[in-house]
Amino acid sequence: MITVYSEAHQQHHGAAELDRGRLVPCVEQPARAEAVLQALTAANLGPIVSPDDVPIDILARVHEVGYLHFLKTAFTRWRQVHPDSDALPYCWPPSGRGHPPPSLYGQLGHYAYDAGTPITAGTWEAATAAVRVTLSALRHLHAGARMAFALCRPPGHHAGPDYYGGYCFFNNAAVAAQAWTEAGARVAILDVDYHHGNGTQDLFYRRDDVLVISIHADPAEEYPFYWGHADERGEGPGRGYNHNLPLPWGTGWTGYREALDQALSLVAAFKPDGLVVSLGLDTYAQDPIARFALTSDDYPLLGRAIATLNLPTLFVLEGGYHLATLGHHTVAVLRSFALQAATS
Ligand code: OKP
Ligand code: ZN
């Protein structure tokens, strides 16, 4: 299996996020990707290569140009007034979003939906590198590989057409699905991160050409709260092409496996040419910000189950915050997928 990785991710390192009323150290840190890289190297899973110098003009067909321009310039504007801190919003529009106001603070609240996602000096560099990593990994699938892994951060599945949050700025998995679609493939996205992939849902909500399925903690009790309910099924031509499988806090493998089987049946019925997996490892029992109960033994089962779809598959790293096991669990999913794929 081929992995694409760029050390440019290190340039995104926020100091603090607002979490339930307190500023706490950022949970989404460079050490995460380093841990995955180390485990992959040690496991000898295959080559780990740098991204190609791929164009990222596709970003403008996934995200709105005003949003892209804001992200590109926000930190420079922020630094002129706040030389010693990252950019965080503190004020939001109460009744719909309207047009972004001229004030930087107003724009931060307009484009960010939470205060847990700081923009830092290197955020643009790191986030665009994550897109290049993802598109480069996709190229290996175009070249006939059965699987590839985009080892990227910041993650992407919470980023929508014109908003960021949940540690995400560009929706890497959605960019891959869009690029694959433009290359003529019928694509499904399976999101197994603990949190609902609200950005991915919104990006494809009115489309029938990309199937989006997410298994996640019930938004009735868990972030991102405002999306991810079972009755969100898509709109207009997209009706029936979005599926949410919310599960309660404390869900272990037995409950998870049932939802996964449903998700896999839905993917198979869609008859896609390719699969993008938003691979979050924060379903682990010890994850510091999540409340499912998967164990280390479950991740090989997850990889093997996904492989039974028998589809060219792009894995894109999303969440997972238990640093001591994150690399091990990522390897477990990818290795068991590769082994199963080799026999089918
Ligand atoms: C991103 B991904 C924790 C509070 C929750 C938002 C969680 C974003 C998760 N300090 N903050 O889906 O893993
Ligand atoms: Zn997550």
Short mmCIF file of C-alpha atoms in Angstrom, two decimals, residues 38 65 75 78-79 89 97 100 106-107 117 141 200 214 225-226 231 248 263 266 268 280 286 305 313 323 336:
data_model
loop_
_atom_site.label_atom_id
_atom_site.label_comp_id
_atom_site.label_asym_id
_atom_site.label_seq_id
_atom_site.Cartn_x
_atom_site.Cartn_y
_atom_site.Cartn_z
CA GLN A 38 6.12 6.40 12.83
CA VAL A 65 -14.07 31.55 -3.41
CA PHE A 75 -4.02 35.28 9.74
CA TRP A 78 -5.25 39.01 12.58
CA ARG A 79 -1.51 39.34 13.24
CA PRO A 89 -13.89 33.90 16.69
CA ARG A 97 -25.48 34.05 8.14
CA PRO A 100 -19.82 38.42 5.74
CA GLY A 106 -17.28 39.51 12.20
CA GLN A 107 -15.83 37.42 9.39
CA THR A 117 -10.37 25.74 15.37
CA LEU A 141 -5.72 4.84 -7.48
CA THR A 200 -19.07 16.34 3.79
CA SER A 214 -21.51 8.56 8.22
CA PHE A 225 -24.93 18.80 17.57
CA TYR A 226 -26.70 20.50 14.64
CA ASP A 231 -33.62 11.87 9.24
CA PRO A 248 -25.23 6.32 21.51
CA ALA A 263 -23.42 1.25 5.79
CA LEU A 266 -25.85 0.94 1.28
CA ALA A 268 -22.74 -1.82 -2.28
CA GLY A 280 -11.14 8.70 12.15
CA GLN A 286 -9.64 5.73 25.50
CA ALA A 305 -15.07 -5.35 6.67
CA THR A 313 -10.33 2.71 -1.78
CA LEU A 323 -1.57 9.50 20.73
CA SER A 336 -6.17 -5.77 7.52
#
